[in-house]
CSV table of C-alpha atoms and ligand atoms in Angstrom, one decimal:
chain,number,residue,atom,x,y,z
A,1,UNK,CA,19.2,40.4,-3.3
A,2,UNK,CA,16.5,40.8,-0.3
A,3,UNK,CA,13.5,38.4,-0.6
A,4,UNK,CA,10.8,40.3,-2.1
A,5,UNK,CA,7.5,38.4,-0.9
A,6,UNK,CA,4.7,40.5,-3.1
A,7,UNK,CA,6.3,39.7,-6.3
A,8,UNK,CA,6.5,35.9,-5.8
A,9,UNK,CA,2.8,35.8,-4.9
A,10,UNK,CA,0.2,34.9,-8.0
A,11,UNK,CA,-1.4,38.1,-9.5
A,12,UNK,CA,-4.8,36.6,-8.8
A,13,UNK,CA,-4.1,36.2,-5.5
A,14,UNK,CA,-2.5,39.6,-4.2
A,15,UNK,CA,-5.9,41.2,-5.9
A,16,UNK,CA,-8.4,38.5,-4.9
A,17,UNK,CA,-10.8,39.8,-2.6
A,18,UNK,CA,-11.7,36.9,0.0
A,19,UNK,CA,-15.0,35.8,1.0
A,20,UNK,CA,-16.4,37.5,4.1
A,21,UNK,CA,-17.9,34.8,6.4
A,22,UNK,CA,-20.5,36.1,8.6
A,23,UNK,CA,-18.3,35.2,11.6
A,24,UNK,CA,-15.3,36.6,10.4
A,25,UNK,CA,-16.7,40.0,9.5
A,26,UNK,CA,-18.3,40.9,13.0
A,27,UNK,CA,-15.5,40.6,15.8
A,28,UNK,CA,-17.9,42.1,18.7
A,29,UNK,CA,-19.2,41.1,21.9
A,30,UNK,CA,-23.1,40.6,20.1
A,31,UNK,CA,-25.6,39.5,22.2
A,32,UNK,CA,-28.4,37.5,19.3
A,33,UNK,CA,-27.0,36.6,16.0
A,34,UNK,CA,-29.0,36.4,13.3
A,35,UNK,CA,-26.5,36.7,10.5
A,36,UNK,CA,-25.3,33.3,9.6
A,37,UNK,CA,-28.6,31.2,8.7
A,38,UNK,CA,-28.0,28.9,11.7
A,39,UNK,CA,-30.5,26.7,13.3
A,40,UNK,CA,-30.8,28.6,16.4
A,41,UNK,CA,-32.8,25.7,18.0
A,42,UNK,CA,-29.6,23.8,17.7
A,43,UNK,CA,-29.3,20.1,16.8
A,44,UNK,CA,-29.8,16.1,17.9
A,45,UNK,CA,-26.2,16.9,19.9
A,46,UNK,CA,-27.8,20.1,22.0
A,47,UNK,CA,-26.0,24.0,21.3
A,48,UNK,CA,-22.3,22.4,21.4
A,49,UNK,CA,-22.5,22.7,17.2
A,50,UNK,CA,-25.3,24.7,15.8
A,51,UNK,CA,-22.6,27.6,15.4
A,52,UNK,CA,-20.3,28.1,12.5
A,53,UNK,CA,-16.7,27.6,13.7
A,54,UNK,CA,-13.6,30.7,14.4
A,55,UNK,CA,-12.5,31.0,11.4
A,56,UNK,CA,-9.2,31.9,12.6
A,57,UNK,CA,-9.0,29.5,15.2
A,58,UNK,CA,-7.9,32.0,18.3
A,59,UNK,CA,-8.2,29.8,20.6
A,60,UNK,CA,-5.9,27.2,19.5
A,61,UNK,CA,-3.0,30.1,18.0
A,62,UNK,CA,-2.9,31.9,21.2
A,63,UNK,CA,-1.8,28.6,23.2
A,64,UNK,CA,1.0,27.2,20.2
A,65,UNK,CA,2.0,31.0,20.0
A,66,UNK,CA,2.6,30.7,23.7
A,67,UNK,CA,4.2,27.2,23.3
A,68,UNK,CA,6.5,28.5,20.4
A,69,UNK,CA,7.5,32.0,21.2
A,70,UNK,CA,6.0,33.2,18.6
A,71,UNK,CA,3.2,35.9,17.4
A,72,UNK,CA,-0.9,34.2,17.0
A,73,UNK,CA,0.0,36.3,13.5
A,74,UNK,CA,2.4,34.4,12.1
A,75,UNK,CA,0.3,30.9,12.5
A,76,UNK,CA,-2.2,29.2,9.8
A,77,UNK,CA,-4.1,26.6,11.0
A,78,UNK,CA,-5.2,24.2,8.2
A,79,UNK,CA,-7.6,20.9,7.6
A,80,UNK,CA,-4.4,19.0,8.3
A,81,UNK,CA,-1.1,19.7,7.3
A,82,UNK,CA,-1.6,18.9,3.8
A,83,UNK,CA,-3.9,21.8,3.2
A,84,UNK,CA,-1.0,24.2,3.7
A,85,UNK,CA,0.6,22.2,1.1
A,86,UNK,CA,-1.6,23.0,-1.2
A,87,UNK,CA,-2.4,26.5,-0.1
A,88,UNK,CA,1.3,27.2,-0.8
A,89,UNK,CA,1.3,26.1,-4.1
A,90,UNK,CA,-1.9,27.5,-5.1
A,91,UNK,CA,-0.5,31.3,-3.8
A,92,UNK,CA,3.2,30.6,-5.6
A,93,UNK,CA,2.6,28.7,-8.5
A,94,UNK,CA,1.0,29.6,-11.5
A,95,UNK,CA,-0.5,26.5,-13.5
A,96,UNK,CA,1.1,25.2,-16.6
A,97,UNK,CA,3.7,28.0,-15.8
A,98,UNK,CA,5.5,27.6,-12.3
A,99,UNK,CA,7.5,24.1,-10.9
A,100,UNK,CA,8.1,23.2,-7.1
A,101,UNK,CA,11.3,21.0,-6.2
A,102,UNK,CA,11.2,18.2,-4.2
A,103,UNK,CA,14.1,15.9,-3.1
A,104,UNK,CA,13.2,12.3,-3.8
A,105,UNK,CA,12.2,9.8,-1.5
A,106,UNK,CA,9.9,11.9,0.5
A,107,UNK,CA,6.5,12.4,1.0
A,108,UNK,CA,4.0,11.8,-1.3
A,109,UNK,CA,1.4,14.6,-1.0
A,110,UNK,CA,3.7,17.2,-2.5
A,111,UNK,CA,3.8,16.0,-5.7
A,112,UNK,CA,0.4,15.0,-5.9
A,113,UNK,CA,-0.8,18.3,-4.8
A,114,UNK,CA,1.4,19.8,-7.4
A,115,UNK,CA,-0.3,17.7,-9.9
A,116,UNK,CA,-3.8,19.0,-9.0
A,117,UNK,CA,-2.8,22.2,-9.7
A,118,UNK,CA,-1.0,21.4,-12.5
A,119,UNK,CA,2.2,22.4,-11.2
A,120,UNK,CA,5.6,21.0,-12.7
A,121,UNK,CA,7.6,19.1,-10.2
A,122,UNK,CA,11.5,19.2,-10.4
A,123,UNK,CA,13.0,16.3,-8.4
A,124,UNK,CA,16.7,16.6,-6.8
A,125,UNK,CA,17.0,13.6,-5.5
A,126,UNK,CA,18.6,13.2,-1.9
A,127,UNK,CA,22.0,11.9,-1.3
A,128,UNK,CA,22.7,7.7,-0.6
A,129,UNK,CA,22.3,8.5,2.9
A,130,UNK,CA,19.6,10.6,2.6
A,131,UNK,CA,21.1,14.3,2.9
A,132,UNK,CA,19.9,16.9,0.5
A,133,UNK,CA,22.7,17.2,-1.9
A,134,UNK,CA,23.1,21.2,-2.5
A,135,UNK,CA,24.8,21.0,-6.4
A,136,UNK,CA,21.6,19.0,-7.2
A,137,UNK,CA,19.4,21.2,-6.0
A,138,UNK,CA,20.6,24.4,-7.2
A,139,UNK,CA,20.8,22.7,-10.7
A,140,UNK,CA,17.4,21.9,-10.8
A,141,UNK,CA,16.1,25.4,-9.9
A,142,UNK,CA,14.9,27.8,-12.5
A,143,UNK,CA,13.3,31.4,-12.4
A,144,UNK,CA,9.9,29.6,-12.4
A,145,UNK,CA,10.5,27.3,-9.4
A,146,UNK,CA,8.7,28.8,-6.4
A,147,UNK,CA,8.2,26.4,-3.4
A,148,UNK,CA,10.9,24.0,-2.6
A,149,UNK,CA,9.4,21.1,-0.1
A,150,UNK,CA,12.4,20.0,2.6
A,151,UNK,CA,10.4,17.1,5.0
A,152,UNK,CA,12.8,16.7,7.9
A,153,UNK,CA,12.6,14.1,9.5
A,154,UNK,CA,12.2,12.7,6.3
A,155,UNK,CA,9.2,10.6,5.4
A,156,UNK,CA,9.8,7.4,4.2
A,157,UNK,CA,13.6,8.0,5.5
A,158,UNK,CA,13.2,8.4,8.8
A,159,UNK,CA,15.9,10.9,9.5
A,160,UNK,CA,16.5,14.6,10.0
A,161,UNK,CA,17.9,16.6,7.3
A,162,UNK,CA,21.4,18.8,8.5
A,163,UNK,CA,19.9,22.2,9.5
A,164,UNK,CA,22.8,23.9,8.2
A,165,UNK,CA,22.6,22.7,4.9
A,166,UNK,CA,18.3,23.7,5.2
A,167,UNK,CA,19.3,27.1,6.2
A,168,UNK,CA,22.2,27.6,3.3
A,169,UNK,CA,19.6,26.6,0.7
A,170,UNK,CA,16.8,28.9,2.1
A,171,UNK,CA,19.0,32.2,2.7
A,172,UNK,CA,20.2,31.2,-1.2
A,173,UNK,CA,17.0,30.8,-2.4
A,174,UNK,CA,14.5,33.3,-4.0
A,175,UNK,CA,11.3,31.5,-3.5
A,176,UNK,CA,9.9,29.6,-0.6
A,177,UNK,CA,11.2,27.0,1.5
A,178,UNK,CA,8.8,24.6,3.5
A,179,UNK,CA,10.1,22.4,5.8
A,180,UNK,CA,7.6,19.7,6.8
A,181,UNK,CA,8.2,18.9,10.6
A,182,UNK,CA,5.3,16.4,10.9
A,183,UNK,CA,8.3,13.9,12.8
A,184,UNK,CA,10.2,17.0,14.5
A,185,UNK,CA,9.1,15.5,18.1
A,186,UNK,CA,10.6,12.1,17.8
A,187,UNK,CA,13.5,13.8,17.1
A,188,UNK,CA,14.9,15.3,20.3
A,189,UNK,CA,16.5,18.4,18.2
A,190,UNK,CA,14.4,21.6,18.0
A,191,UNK,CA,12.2,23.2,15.3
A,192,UNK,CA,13.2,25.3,12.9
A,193,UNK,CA,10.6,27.8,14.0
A,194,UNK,CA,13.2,29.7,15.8
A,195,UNK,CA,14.7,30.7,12.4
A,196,UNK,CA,11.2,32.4,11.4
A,197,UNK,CA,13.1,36.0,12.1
A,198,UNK,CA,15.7,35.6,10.1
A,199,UNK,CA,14.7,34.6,7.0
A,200,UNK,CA,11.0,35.7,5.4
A,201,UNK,CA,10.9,32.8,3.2
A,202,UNK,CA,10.7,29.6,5.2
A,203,UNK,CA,7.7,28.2,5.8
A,204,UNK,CA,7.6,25.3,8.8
A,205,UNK,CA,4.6,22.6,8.8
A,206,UNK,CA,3.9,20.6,11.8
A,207,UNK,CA,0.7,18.7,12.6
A,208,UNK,CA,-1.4,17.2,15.3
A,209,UNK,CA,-1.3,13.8,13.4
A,210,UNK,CA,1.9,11.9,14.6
A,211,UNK,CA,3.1,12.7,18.2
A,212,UNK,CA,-0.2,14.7,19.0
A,213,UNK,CA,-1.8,11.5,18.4
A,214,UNK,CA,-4.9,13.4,16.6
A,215,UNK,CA,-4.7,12.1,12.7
A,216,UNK,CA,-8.4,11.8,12.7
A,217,UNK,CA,-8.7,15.5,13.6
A,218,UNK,CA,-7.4,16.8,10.5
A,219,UNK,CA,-5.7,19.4,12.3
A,220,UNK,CA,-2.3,20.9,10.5
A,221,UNK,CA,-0.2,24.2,11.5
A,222,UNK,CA,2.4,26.1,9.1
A,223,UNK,CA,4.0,28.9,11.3
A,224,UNK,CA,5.9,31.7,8.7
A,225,UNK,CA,6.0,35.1,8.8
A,226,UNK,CA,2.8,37.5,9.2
A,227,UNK,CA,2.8,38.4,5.5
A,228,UNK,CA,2.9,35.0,4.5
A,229,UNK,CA,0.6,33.7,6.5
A,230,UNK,CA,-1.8,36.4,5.8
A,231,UNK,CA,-1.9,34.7,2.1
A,232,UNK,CA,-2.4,31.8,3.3
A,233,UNK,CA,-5.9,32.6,5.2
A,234,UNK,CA,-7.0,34.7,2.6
A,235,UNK,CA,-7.0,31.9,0.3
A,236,UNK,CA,-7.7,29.1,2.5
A,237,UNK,CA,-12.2,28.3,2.6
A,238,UNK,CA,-13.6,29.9,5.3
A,239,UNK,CA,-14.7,27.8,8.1
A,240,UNK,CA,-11.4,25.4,7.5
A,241,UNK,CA,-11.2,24.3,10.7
A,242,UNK,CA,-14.3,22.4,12.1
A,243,UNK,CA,-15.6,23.4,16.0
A,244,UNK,CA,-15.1,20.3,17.4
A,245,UNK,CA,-11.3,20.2,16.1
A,246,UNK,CA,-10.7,23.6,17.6
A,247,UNK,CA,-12.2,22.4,20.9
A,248,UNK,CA,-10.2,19.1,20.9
A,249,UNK,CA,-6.8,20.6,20.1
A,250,UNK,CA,-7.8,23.6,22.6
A,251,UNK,CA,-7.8,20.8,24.9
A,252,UNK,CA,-5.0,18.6,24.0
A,253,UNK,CA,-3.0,21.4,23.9
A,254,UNK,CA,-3.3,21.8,27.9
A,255,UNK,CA,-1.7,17.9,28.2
A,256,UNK,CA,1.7,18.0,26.6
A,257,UNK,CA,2.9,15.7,29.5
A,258,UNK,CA,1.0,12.5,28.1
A,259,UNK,CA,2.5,13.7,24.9
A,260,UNK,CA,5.7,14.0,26.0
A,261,UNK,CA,5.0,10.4,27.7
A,262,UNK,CA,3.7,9.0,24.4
A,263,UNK,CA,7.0,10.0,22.8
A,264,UNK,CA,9.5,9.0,25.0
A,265,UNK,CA,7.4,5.3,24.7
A,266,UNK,CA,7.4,5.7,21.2
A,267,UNK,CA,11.2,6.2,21.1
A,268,UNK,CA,12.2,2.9,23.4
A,269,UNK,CA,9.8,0.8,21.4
A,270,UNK,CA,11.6,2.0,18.5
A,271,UNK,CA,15.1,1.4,19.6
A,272,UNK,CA,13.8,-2.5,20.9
A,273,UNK,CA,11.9,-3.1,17.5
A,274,UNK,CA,15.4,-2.0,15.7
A,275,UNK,CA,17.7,-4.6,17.9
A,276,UNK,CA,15.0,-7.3,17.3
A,277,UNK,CA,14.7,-6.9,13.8
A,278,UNK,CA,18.6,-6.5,13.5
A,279,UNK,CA,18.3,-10.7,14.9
A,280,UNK,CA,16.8,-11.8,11.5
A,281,UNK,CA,18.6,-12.8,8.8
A,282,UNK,CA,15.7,-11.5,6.2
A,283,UNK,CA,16.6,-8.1,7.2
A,284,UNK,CA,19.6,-6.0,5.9
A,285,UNK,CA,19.8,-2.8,7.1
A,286,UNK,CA,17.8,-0.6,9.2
A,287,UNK,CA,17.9,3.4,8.4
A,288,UNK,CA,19.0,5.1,11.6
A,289,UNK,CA,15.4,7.3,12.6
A,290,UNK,CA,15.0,10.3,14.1
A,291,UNK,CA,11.0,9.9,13.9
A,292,UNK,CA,8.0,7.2,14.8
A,293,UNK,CA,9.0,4.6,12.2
A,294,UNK,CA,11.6,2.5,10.9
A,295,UNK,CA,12.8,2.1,7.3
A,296,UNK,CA,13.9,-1.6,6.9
A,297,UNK,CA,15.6,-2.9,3.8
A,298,UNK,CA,15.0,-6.6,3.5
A,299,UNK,CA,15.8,-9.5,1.3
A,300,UNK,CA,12.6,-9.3,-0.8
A,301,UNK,CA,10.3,-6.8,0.4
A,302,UNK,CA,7.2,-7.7,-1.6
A,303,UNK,CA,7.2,-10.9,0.0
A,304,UNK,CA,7.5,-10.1,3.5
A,305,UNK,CA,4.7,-7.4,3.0
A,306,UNK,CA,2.2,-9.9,1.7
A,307,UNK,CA,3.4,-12.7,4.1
A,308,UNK,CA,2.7,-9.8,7.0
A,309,UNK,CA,-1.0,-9.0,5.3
A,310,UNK,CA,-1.4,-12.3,5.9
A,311,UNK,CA,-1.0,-12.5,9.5
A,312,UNK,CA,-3.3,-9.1,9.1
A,313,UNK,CA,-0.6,-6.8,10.0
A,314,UNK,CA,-0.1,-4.0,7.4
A,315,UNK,CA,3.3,-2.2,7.3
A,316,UNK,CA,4.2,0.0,3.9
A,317,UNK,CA,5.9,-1.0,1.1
A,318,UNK,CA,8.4,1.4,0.2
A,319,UNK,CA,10.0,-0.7,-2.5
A,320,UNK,CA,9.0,0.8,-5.5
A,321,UNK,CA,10.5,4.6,-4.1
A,322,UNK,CA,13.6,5.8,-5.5
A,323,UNK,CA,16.7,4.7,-3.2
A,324,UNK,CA,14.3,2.2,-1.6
A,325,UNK,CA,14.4,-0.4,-3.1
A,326,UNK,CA,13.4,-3.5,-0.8
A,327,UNK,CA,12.4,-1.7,1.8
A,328,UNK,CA,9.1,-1.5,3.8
A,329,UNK,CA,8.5,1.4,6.4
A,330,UNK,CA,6.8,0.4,9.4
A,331,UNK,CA,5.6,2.4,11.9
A,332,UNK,CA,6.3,2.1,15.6
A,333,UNK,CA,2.9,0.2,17.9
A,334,UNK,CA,2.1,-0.6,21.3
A,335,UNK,CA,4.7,-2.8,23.1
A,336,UNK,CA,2.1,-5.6,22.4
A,337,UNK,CA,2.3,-4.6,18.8
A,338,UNK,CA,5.4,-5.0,18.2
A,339,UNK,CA,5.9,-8.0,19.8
A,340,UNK,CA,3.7,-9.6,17.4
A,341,UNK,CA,5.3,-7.8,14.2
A,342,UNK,CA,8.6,-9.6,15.7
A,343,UNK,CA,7.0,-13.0,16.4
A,344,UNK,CA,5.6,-13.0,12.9
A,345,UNK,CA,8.6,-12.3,11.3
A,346,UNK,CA,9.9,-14.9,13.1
A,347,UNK,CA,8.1,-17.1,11.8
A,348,UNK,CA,8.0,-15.7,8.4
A,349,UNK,CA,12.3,-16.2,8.5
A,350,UNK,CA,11.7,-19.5,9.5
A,351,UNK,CA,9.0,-21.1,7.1
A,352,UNK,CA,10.5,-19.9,3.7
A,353,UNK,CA,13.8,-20.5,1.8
A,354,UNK,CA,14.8,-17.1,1.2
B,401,LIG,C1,1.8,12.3,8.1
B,401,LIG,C2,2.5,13.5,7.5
B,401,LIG,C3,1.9,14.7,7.4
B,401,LIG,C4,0.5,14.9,8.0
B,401,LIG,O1,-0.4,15.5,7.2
B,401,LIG,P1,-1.8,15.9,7.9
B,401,LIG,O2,-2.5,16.4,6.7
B,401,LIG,O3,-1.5,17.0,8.9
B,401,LIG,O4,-2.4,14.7,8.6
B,401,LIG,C5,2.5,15.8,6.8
B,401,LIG,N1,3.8,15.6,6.3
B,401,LIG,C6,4.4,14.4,6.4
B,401,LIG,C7,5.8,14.3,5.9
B,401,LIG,C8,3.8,13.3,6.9
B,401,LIG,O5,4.4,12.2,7.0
């Protein structure tokens, strides 16, 4: 059976009609506008602001379209990734009727988004070594399950889910697949993005928070076919994205050297923290990672977390996640950071009877 988009989408949706910003309704070369009630004297910061933003952010989809052989159309540009999370779910799901599926331990915001809209959440949990486990999965779908959230690499996890086994469950699957690639750059392998013409119903996230370097931004991308994204901007608010964002990441987006730099850092700090911590005796394992952090099981997580806090270094306790039990996630610093994560737990393994 072909995937049949318009049926899948929320009645109130396909007929809503969408607000018409000024901006967005007049696309020509005007010479005085007087259509948007702005302060035309401009503001304590000069003319850079005084102007309501693009509310389809050309500037920035005609460079990652560039960057990602792929059409401006079939971008969304959000207020960081997790508002294409909830986008999707809000054009998919209908409350107190539809379920997503997520595959536990993973990302937080999915389920919680889902909860907000009051969205059932089916949970097929990922394998021991954190694979998604196909059986499972199809088990858990039902007619009313529309989104199913894939994160790969996998947040708290670390690693990258097998493609093969994310493109069997997509082509198999009615509804729509998101796979969040907010890792994908610390992973060497490439995007998924390059399966956008095969198959109508993934949906890839990516965001200028991690390797970008930009968290405080709030910039977020889902690339998916033209239809979809087309939903997506109907229903997303207007002005989404704020000027000085689009003129940052405009900007950024010219540099992808010093990212590239940043990553490859990011990456040897991440294979020296892992041989470090490997040294201690508190530590048990260490998850292979495919992104900017380490998952570290350790003899009593809890403990090492607040003993950390204490030396005012804040990691993430992980323990209470299914499959993580005594583990903290810690995300990869400066050189100099590092250093003093591995001298304090030094001393933490030395001053207590574990
Ligand atoms: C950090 C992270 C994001 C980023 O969300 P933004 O809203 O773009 O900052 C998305 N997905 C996962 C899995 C993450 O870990």
């Amino acid at each position: 059976m072909a995937f049949e988009l318009y049926s899948l989408v929320r009645k109130n949706i396909r007929s809503l009609i969408p607000y018409s910003s000024a901006r967005g309704e007049y696309g020509g070369d005007a010479r005085i506008f007087l259509d948007a009630n702005e302060n035309a004297f401009g503001s304590p910061l000069g003319n850079l602001y005084n102007r309501y933003p693009d509310p389809l952010q050309t500037g920035i989809k005609d460079r990652l379209a560039e960057a990602n052989n792929i059409m401006p159309s079939q971008i969304f540009i959000g207020n960081g990734s997790d508002e294409a999370i909830d986008l999707l779910i809000r054009i998919f799901c209908r409350p107190g009727i539809d379920n997503i599926l997520i595959c536990p331990p993973t990302y937080g915001m999915y389920e919680v988004a889902a909860g907000i809209n009051n969205i059932a959440v089916k949970k097929a949990n990922l394998t021991a070594d954190f694979q998604l486990h196909p059986e499972t999965i199809t088990g858990h779908i039902d007619e009313n399950t529309k989104v199913i959230f894939l994160c790969s690499p996998n947040n708290p996890t670390g690693n990258l889910l097998k493609r093969e086994a994310i493109l069997a469950l997509t082509e198999n699957f009615q509804g729509i697949v998101a796979v969040d690639e907010a890792y994908i750059q610390y992973s060497g392998k490439p995007s998924l993005t390059e399966k956008l013409k095969d198959l109508q119903n993934l949906v890839v996230l990516q965001t200028f928070s991690k390797a970008w370097g930009l968290a405080g931004l709030r910039v977020g991308v889902a690339f998916a076919s033209e239809e979809i994204v087309a939903f997506l901007n109907k229903v997303k608010p207007p002005y989404n994205v704020s000027e000085f964002a689009q003129l940052a990441v405009a900007e950024a987006l010219q540099n992808k050297e010093m990212v590239q730099k940043t990553i490859e850092l990011t990456i040897f700090e991440r294979k020296k923290l892992e041989t470090a911590l490997k040294g201690f005796r508190c530590v048990r394992k260490i998850y292979p990672s495919d992104a900017n952090f380490l998952l570290v099981k350790v003899t009593n997580a809890a403990d090492m977390y607040s003993y950390l806090l204490s030396e005012r270094i804040v990691v993430r306790n992980r323990s209470n996640v299914v499959l993580c039990e005594e583990c903290l996630r810690i995300t990869i610093g400066t050189p100099e950071e590092n250093q003093d994560l591995i001298r304090a737990v030094g001393i933490y393994e030395k001053s207590f009877i574990h």
